[in-house]
mmCIF file of C-alpha atoms in Angstrom:
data_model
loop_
_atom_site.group_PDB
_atom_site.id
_atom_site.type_symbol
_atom_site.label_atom_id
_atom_site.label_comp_id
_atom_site.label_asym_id
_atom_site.label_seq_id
_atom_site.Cartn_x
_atom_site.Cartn_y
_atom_site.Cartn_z
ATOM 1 C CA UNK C 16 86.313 190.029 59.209
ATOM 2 C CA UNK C 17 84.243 188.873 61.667
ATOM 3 C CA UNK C 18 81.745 186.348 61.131
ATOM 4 C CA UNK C 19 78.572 184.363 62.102
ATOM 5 C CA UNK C 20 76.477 181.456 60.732
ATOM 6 C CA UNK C 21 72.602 181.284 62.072
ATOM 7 C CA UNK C 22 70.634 178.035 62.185
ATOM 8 C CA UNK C 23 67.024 177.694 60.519
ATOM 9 C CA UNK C 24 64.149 176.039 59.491
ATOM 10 C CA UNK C 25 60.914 176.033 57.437
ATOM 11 C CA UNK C 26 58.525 177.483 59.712
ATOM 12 C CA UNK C 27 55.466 175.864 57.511
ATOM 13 C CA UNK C 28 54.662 174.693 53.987
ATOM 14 C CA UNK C 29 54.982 178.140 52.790
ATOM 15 C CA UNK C 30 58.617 178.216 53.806
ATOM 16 C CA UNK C 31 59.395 175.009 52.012
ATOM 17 C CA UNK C 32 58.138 176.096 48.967
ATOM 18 C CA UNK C 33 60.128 179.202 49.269
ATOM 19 C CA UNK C 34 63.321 177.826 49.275
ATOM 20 C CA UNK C 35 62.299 174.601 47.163
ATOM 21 C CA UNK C 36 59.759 175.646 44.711
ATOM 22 C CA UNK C 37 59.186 171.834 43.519
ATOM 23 C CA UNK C 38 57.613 170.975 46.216
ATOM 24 C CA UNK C 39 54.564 173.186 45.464
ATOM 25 C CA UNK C 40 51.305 171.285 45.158
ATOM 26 C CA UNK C 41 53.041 168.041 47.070
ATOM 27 C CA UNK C 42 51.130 167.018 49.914
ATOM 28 C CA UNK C 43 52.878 167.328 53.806
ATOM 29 C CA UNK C 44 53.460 163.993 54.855
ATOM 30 C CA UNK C 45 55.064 163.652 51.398
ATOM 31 C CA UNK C 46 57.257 166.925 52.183
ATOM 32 C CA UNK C 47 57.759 166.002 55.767
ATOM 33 C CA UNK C 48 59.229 162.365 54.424
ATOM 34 C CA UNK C 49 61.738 163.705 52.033
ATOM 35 C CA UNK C 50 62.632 166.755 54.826
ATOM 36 C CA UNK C 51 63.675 163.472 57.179
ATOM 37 C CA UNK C 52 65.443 162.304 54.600
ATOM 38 C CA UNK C 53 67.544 165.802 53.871
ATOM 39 C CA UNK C 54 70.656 166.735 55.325
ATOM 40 C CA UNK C 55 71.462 170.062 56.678
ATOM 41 C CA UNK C 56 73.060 172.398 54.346
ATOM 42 C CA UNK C 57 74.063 176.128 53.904
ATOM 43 C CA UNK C 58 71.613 178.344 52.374
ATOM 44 C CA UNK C 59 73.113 181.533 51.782
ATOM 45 C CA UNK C 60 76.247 183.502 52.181
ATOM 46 C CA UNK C 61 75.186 186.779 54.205
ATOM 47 C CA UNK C 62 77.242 190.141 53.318
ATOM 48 C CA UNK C 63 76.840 193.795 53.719
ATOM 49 C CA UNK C 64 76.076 194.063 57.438
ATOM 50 C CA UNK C 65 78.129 196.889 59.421
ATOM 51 C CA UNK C 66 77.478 198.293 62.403
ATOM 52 C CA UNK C 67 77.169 202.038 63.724
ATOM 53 C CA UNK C 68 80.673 201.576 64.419
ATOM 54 C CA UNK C 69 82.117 200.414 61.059
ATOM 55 C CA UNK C 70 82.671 197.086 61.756
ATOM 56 C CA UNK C 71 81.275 194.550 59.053
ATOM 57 C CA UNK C 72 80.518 191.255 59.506
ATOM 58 C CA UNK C 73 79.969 188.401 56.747
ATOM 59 C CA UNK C 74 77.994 185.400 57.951
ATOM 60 C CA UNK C 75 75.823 181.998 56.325
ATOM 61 C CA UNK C 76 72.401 180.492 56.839
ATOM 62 C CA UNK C 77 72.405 176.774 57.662
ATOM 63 C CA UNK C 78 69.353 175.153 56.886
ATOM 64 C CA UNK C 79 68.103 172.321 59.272
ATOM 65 C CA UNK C 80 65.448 171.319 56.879
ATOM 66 C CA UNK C 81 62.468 170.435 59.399
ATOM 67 C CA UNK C 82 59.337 171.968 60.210
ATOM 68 C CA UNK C 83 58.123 172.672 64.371
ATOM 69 C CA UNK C 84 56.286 169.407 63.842
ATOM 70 C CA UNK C 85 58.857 167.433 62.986
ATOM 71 C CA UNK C 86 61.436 169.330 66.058
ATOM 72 C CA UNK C 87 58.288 168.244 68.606
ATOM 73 C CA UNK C 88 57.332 164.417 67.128
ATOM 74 C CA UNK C 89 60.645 162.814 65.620
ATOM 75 C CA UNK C 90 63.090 160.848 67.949
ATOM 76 C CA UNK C 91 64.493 163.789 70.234
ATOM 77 C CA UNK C 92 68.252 162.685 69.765
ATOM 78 C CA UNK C 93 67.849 162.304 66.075
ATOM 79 C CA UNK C 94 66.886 166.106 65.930
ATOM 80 C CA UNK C 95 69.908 167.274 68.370
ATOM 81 C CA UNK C 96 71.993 165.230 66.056
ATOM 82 C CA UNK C 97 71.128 167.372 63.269
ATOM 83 C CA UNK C 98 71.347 170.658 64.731
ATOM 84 C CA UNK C 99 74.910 169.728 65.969
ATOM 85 C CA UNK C 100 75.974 168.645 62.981
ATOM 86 C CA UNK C 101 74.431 171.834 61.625
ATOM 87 C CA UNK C 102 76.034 174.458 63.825
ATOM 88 C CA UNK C 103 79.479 172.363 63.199
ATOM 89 C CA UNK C 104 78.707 173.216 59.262
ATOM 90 C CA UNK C 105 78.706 176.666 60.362
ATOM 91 C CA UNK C 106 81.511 176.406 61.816
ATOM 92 C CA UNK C 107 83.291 174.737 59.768
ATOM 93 C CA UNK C 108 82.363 177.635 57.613
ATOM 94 C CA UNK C 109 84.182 179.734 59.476
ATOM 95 C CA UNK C 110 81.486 181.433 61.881
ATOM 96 C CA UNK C 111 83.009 182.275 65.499
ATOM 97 C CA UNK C 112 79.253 182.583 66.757
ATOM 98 C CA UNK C 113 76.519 180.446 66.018
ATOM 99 C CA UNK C 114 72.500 181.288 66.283
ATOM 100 C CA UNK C 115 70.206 179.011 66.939
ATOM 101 C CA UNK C 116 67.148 180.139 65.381
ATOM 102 C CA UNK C 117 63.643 179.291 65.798
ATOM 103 C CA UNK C 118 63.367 175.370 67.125
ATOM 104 C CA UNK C 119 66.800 175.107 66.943
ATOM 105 C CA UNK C 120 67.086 176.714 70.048
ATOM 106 C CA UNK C 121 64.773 174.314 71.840
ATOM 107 C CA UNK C 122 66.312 170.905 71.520
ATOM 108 C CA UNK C 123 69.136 169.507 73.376
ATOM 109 C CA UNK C 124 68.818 171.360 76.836
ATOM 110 C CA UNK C 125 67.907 174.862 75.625
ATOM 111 C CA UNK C 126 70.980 174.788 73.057
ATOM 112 C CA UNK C 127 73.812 174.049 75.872
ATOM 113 C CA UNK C 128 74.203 170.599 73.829
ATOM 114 C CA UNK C 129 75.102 172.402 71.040
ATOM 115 C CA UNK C 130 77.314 174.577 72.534
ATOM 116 C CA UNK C 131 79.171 171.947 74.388
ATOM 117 C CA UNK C 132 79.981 169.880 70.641
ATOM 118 C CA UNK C 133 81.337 173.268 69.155
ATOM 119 C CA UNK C 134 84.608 175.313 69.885
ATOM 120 C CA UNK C 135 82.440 178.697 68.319
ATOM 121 C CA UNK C 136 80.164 180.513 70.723
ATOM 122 C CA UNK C 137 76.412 179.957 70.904
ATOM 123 C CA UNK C 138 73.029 182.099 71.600
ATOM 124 C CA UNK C 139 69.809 181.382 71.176
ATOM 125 C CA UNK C 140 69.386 184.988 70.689
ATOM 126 C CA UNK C 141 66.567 185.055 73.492
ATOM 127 C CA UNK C 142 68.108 187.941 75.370
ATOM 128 C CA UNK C 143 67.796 190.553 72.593
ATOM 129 C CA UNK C 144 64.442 188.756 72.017
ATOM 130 C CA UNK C 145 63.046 189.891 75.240
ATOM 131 C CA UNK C 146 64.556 193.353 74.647
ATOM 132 C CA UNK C 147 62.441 194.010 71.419
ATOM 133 C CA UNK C 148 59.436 192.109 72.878
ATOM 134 C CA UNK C 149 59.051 194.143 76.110
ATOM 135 C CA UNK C 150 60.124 197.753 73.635
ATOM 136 C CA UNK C 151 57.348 196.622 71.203
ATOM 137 C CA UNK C 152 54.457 196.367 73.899
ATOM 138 C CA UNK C 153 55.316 199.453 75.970
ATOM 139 C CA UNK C 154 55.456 201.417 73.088
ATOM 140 C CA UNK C 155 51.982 199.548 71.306
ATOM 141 C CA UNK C 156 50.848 200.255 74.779
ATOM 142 C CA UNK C 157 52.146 204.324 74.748
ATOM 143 C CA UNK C 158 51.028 205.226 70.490
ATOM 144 C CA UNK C 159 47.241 203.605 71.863
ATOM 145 C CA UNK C 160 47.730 205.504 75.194
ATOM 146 C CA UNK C 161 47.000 202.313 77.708
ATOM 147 C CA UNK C 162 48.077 203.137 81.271
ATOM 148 C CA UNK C 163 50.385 200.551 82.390
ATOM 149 C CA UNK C 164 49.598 201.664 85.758
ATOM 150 C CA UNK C 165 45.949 200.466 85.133
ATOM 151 C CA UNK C 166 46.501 197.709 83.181
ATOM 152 C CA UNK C 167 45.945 193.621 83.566
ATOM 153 C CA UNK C 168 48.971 191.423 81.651
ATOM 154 C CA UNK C 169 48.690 188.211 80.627
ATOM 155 C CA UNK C 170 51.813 186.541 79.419
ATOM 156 C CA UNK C 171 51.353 183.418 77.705
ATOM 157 C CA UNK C 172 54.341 180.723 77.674
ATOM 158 C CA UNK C 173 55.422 182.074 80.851
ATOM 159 C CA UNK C 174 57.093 179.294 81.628
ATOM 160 C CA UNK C 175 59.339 179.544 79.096
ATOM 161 C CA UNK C 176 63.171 181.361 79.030
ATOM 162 C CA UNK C 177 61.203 184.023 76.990
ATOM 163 C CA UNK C 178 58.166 184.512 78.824
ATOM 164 C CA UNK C 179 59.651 184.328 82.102
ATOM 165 C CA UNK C 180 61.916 187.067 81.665
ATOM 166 C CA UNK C 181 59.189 188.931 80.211
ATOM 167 C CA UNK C 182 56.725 188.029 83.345
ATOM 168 C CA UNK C 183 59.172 189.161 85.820
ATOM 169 C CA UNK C 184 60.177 192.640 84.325
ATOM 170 C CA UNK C 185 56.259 193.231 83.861
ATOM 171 C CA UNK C 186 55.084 192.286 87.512
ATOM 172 C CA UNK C 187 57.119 195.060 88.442
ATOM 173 C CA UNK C 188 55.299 197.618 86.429
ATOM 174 C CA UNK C 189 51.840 196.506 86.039
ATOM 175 C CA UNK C 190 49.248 196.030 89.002
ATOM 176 C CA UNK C 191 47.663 192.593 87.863
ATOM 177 C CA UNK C 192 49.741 189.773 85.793
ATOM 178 C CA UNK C 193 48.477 186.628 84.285
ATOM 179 C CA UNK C 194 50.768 183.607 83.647
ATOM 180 C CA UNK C 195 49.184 181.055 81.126
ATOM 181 C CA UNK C 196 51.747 177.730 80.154
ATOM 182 C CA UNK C 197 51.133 173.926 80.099
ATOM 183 C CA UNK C 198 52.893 172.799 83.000
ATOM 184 C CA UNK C 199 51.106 173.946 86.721
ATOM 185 C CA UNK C 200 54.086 173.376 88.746
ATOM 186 C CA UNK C 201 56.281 175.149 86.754
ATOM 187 C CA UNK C 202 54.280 178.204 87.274
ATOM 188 C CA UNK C 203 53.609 177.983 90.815
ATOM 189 C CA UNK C 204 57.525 178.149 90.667
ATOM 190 C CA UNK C 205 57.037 181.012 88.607
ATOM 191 C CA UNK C 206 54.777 182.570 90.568
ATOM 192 C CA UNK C 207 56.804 182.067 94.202
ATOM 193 C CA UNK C 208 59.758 183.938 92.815
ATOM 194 C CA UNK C 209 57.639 186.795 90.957
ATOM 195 C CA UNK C 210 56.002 186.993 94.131
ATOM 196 C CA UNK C 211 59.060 187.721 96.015
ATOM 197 C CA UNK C 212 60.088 189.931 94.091
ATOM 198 C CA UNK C 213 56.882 192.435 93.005
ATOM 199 C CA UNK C 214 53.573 193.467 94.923
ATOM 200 C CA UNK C 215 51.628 192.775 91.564
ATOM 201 C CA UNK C 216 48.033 190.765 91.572
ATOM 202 C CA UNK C 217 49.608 187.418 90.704
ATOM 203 C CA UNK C 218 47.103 184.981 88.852
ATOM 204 C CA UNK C 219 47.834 181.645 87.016
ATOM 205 C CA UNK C 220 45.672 179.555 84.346
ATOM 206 C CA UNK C 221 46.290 176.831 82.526
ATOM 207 C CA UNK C 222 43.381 177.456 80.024
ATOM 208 C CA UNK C 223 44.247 180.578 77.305
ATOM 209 C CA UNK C 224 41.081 181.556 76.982
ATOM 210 C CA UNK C 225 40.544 182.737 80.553
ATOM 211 C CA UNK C 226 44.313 183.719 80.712
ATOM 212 C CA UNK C 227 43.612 186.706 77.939
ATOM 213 C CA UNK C 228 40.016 187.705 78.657
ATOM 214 C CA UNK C 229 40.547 190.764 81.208
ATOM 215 C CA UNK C 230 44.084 191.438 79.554
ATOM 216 C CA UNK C 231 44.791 194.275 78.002
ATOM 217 C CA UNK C 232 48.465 193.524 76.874
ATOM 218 C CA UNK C 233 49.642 189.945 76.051
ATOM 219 C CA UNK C 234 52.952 188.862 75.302
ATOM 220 C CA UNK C 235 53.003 185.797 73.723
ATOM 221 C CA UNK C 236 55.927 183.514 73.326
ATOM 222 C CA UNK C 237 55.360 179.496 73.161
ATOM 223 C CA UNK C 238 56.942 176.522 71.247
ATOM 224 C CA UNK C 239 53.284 175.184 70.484
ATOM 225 C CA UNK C 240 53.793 175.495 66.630
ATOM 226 C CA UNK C 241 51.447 178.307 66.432
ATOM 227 C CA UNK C 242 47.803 179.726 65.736
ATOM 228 C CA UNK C 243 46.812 178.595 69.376
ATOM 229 C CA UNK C 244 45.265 182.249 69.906
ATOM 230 C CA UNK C 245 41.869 182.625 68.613
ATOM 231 C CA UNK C 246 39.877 185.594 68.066
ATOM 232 C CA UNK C 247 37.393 184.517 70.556
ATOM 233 C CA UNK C 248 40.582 184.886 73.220
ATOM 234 C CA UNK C 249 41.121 188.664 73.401
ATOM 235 C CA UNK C 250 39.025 191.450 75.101
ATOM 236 C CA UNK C 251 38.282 195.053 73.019
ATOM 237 C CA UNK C 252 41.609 196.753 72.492
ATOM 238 C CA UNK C 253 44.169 194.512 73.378
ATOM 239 C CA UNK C 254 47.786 194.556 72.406
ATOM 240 C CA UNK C 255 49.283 191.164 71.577
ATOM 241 C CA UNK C 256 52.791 191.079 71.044
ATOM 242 C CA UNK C 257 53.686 187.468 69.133
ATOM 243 C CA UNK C 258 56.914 186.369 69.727
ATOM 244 C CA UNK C 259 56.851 182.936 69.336
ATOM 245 C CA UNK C 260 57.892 181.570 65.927
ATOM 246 C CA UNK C 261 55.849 180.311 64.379
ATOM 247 C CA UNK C 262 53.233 182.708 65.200
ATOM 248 C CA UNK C 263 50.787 181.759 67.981
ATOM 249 C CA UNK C 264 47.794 184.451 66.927
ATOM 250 C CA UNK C 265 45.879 182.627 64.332
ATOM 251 C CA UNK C 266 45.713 184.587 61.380
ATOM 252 C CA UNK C 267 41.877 184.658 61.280
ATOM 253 C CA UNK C 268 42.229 187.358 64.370
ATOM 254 C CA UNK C 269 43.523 190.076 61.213
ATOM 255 C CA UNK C 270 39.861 189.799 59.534
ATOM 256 C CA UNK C 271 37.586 189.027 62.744
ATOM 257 C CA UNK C 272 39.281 191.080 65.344
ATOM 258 C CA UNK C 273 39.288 195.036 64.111
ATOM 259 C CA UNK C 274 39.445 195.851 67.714
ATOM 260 C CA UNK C 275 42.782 195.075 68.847
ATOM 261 C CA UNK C 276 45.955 195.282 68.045
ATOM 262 C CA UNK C 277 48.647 192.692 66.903
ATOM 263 C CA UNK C 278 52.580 193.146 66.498
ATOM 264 C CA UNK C 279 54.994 191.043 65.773
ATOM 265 C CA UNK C 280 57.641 191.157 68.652
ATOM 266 C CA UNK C 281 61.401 190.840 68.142
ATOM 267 C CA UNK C 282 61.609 192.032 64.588
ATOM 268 C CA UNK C 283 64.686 194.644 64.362
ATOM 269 C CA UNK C 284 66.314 196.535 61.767
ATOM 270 C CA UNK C 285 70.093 195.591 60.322
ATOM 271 C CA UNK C 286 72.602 198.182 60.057
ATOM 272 C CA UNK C 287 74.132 198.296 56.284
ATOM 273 C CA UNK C 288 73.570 197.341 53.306
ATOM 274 C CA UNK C 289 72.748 193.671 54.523
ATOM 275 C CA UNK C 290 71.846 190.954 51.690
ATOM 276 C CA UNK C 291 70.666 188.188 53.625
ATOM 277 C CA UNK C 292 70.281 185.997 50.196
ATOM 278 C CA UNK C 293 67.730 184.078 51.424
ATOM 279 C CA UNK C 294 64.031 185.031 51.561
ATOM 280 C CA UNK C 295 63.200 184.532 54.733
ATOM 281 C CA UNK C 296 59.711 186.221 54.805
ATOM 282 C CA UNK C 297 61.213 189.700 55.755
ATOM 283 C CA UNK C 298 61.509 192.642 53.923
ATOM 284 C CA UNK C 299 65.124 194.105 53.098
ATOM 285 C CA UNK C 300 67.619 194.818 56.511
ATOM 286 C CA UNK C 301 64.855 193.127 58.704
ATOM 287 C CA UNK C 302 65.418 190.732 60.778
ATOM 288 C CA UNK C 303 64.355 188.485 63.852
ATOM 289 C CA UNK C 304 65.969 189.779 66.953
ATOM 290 C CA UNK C 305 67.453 186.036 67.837
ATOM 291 C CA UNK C 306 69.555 186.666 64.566
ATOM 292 C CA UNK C 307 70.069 190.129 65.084
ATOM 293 C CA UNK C 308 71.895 189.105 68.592
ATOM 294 C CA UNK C 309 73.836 186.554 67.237
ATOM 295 C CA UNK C 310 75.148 189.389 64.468
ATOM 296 C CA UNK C 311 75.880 192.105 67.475
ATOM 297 C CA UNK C 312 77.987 189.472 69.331
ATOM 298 C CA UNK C 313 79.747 189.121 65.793
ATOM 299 C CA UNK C 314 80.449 192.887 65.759
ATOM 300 C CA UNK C 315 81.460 192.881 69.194
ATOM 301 C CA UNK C 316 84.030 190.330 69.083
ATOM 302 C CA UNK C 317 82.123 188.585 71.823
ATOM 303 C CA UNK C 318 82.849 185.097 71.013
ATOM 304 C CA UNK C 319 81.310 183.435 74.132
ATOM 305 C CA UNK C 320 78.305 181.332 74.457
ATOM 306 C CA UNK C 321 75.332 184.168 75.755
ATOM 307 C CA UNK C 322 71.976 183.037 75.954
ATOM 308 C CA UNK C 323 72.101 179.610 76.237
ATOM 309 C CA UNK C 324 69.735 177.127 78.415
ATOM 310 C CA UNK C 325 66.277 177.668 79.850
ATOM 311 C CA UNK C 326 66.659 180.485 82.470
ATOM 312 C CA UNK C 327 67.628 184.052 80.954
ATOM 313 C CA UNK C 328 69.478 186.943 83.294
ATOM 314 C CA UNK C 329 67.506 190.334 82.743
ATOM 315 C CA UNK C 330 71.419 191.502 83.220
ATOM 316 C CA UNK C 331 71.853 190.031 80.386
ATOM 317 C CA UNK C 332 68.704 191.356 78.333
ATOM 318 C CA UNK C 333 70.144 194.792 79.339
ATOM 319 C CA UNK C 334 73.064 194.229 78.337
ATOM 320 C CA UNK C 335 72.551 193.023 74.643
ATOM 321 C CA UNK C 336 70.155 196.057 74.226
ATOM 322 C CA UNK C 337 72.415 198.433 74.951
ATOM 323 C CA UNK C 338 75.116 196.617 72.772
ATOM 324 C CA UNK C 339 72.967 196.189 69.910
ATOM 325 C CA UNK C 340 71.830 200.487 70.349
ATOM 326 C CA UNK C 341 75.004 201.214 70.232
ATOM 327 C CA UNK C 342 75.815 198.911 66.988
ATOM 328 C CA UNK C 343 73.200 200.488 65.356
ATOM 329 C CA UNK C 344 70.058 198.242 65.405
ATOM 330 C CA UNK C 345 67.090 199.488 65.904
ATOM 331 C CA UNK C 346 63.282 198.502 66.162
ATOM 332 C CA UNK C 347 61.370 197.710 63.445
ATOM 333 C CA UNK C 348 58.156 199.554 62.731
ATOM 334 C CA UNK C 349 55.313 197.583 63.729
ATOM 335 C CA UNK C 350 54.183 194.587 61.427
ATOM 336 C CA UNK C 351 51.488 191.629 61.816
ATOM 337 C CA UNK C 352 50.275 189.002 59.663
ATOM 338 C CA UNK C 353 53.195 189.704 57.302
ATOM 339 C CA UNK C 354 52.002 193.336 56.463
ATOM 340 C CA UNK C 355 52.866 196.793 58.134
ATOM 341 C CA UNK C 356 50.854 198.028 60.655
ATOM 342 C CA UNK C 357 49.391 201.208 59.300
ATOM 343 C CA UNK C 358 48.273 204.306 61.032
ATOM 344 C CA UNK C 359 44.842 203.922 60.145
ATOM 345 C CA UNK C 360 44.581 200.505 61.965
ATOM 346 C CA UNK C 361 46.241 201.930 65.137
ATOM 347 C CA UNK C 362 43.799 204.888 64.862
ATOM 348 C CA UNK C 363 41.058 201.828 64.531
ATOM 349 C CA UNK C 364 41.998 200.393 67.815
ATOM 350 C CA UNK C 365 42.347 203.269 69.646
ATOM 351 C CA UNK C 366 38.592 203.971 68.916
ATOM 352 C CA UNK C 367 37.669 200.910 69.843
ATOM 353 C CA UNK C 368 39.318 201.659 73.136
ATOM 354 C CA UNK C 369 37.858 204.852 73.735
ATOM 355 C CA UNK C 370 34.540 203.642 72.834
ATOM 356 C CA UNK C 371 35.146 201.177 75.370
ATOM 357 C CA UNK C 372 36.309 203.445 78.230
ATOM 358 C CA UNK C 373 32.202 205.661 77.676
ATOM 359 C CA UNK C 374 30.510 202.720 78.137
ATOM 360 C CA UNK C 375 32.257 201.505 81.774
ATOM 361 C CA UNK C 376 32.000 205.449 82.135
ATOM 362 C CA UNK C 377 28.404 205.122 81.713
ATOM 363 C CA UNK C 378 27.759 201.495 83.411
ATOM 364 C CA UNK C 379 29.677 203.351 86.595
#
C-alpha cells in the first residue's frame, strides 16, 4: 500500500491546546518556550483513504511543534533543521511522498531543502492549492452572479508561489487586477510578465487597504501569520477567498461585515472512509488541498518531488486538478470562520449586491 506522511504545525494557541490539552490557561511565551524545546514527532497514523479508483493509501502526521511566529522569528537554519529532520521521520515511517504543510513549506528555499535531504518525494501541495482557490472564487463569484467580465481583482500576496499563479490565470479573465505584497520590486516583476502576457488594467499597491477597496473578488494568500484583513478593507459584496494559513481575514469581518462574502479556499473533500486521527480543525473527510495533493500523488504512484520552490507551472496546477477529479476529490462546500456557509448568508450578500447595483443605477 501506498503511503504518505504530511508535515504540520499549531496554527495558534487554539491548536496547541488541541493536541496538548495541559497547556490550557498557560500563557504564550510560556507555550512558545517549551514548543522550542519539543522535538518533532508523529501525531497520528492516517487510514481509510481510497480513491475513485480503488486504490488506498495509509499515511502519518508529523508534528513540527511551532507556531507561524516562531517559523518567521527563530534562527532560520534552526527551523529548516527541524522540518528536515521531520520529513526524514516520515520517511523513516515509511511515506514515499512527503507534504509540507502550512509553514513548513516556506522555510529552506520554498521546501527544495527538504527535498534535497530526503530520498521520498516532496510537494508543498501549492499546485492543487491554486486549483481549489481559483474553483472556489469563480464559483462564489457565479452562486452571487458577479460578472467576471465586469469585475476589478485584487490578489493579495501576489508575490507569492500562490498568489502569482493565481494573478496570472486571473489577468486573463478579468478587465482590471490588483497586486498587493510587501516587496515593490518583486511586483513590478510581477507585473512585466502579467503584462506580457494579458491586456488586463494592471495596478500595484503596497498598502491593503487601497489594494481591496474597488475589488470585488480577492484572493488572498500570504505568510503574514494572519488577521491582516480588516473589515474596514473590503467594498459592499465582495468575495474573499482566504487561502493563506493561518487565515489572513480577521475574524471580526464575520460579525461587522454582513455584506460580503468570505470562503475558505483550498479546502477539499477525501475520498473513503478517511480517519485522519488527529483533529485538525476540520470536519470528517475534509481536508486542506496542500494535503489533499500530497495524498493524490500517493494514489498515483507519483513519487517525484511536484510543487516544490517559489515559482509554480499553471501546467502543473492543471495537471494535479485533473488527477485529483479523477481520484475522486472534490470541493468542499463553502466554509468561513470555521462554520458552513449557509444559504441564507449567500442570499444576504447577494442583496447587498443588488442593492448596490440601484443605487449606481440611480447616481448614473
Amino acid at each position: 500500500m501506498n503511503h504518505f506522511a504530511f508535515l504540520t504545525h499549531p496554527l495558534s494557541m487554539k491548536d496547541v491546546v488541541r493536541y496538548a490539552p495541559k497547556a490550557a490557561g498557560k500563557r504564550e511565551p510560556i507555550v512558545q518556550k517549551i514548543l522550542e524545546w519539543m522535538p518533532t514527532y508523529e501525531a497520528s497514523t492516517i487510514r481509510g483513504a481510497c480513491s475513485a479508483l480503488g486504490q488506498q493509501i495509509k499515511g502519518n502526521f508529523v508534528m513540527v511543534p511551532l507556531l507561524p511566529v516562531q517559523f518567521l522569528s527563530l534562527d532560520r537554519t534552526s527551523v529548516i533543521e527541524r522540518v528536515k529532520k521531520a520529513a526524514l521521520l516520515g520517511q523513516k515511517l515509511g511515506a514515499q511522498v512527503i507534504g509540507l504543510g502550512g509553514y513548513n513549506s516556506v522555510v529552506g528555499r520554498a521546501g527544495k531543502d527538504v527535498a534535497d535531504s530526503l530520498d521520498a518525494a516532496v510537494t508543498s501541495g501549492n499546485s492543487y492549492t491554486v486549483a481549489t482557490a481559483l474553483q472556489g472564487a469563480l464559483k462564489a463569484a457565479e452562486v452571487l452572479d458577479v460578472d467576471l467580465n465586469r469585475s476589478t481583482v485584487a490578489v493579495i500576496g501576489a508575490t507569492g508561489s500562490i498568489g502569482s499563479v493565481c494573478a496570472r490565470f486571473l489577468a486573463k479573465r478579468v478587465p482590471r487586477l490588483v497586486l498587493a505584497a510587501r516587496s515593490k520590486s518583486r511586483l513590478r516583476v510581477l507585473a512585466e510578465t502579467i503584462q506580457r502576457e494579458s491586456s488586463t488594467a494592471l495596478k500595484v499597491e503596497l498598502d491593503l487597504g487601497k489594494a481591496m477597496s474597488e475589488a470585488d473578488i480577492v484572493i488572498t494568500a500570504t505568510s503574514s501569520g494572519g488577521s491582516i484583513i480588516q473589515a474596514e478593507h473590503l467594498k459592499t459584496g465582495a468575495i474573499v477567498c482566504d487561502v493563506a494559513v493561518p487565515h489572513d481575514v480577521c475574524r471580526e469581518v464575520a460579525q461587522l461585515r454582513p455584506d460580503v462574502l468570505v470562503i475558505e479556499g483550498g479546502l477539499v473533500e477525501v475520498p473513503g472512509e478517511v480517519d485522519f486521527g488527529l483533529d485538525f480543525g476540520y470536519p470528517p473527510k475534509l481536508a486542506l488541498a496542500c494535503m489533499a495533493e500530497t495524498m493524490v500523488l500517493t494514489m498515483e504512484g507519483r513519487f517525484e518531488d511536484f510543487s516544490i520552490g517559489r515559482g509554480l507551472e499553471y501546467e502543473r496546477v492543471q495537471e494535479i486538478e485533473h488527477l485529483a477529479h479523477r481520484n475522486g476529490f472534490r470541493l468542499a462546500g463553502f466554509r468561513a470562520f470555521d462554520e458552513p456557509v449557509t444559504q441564507d448568508k449567500i442570499q444576504q450578500v447577494k442583496s447587498f449586491i443588488q442593492d448596490s447595483r440601484k443605487r449606481l443605477r440611480v447616481i448614473s
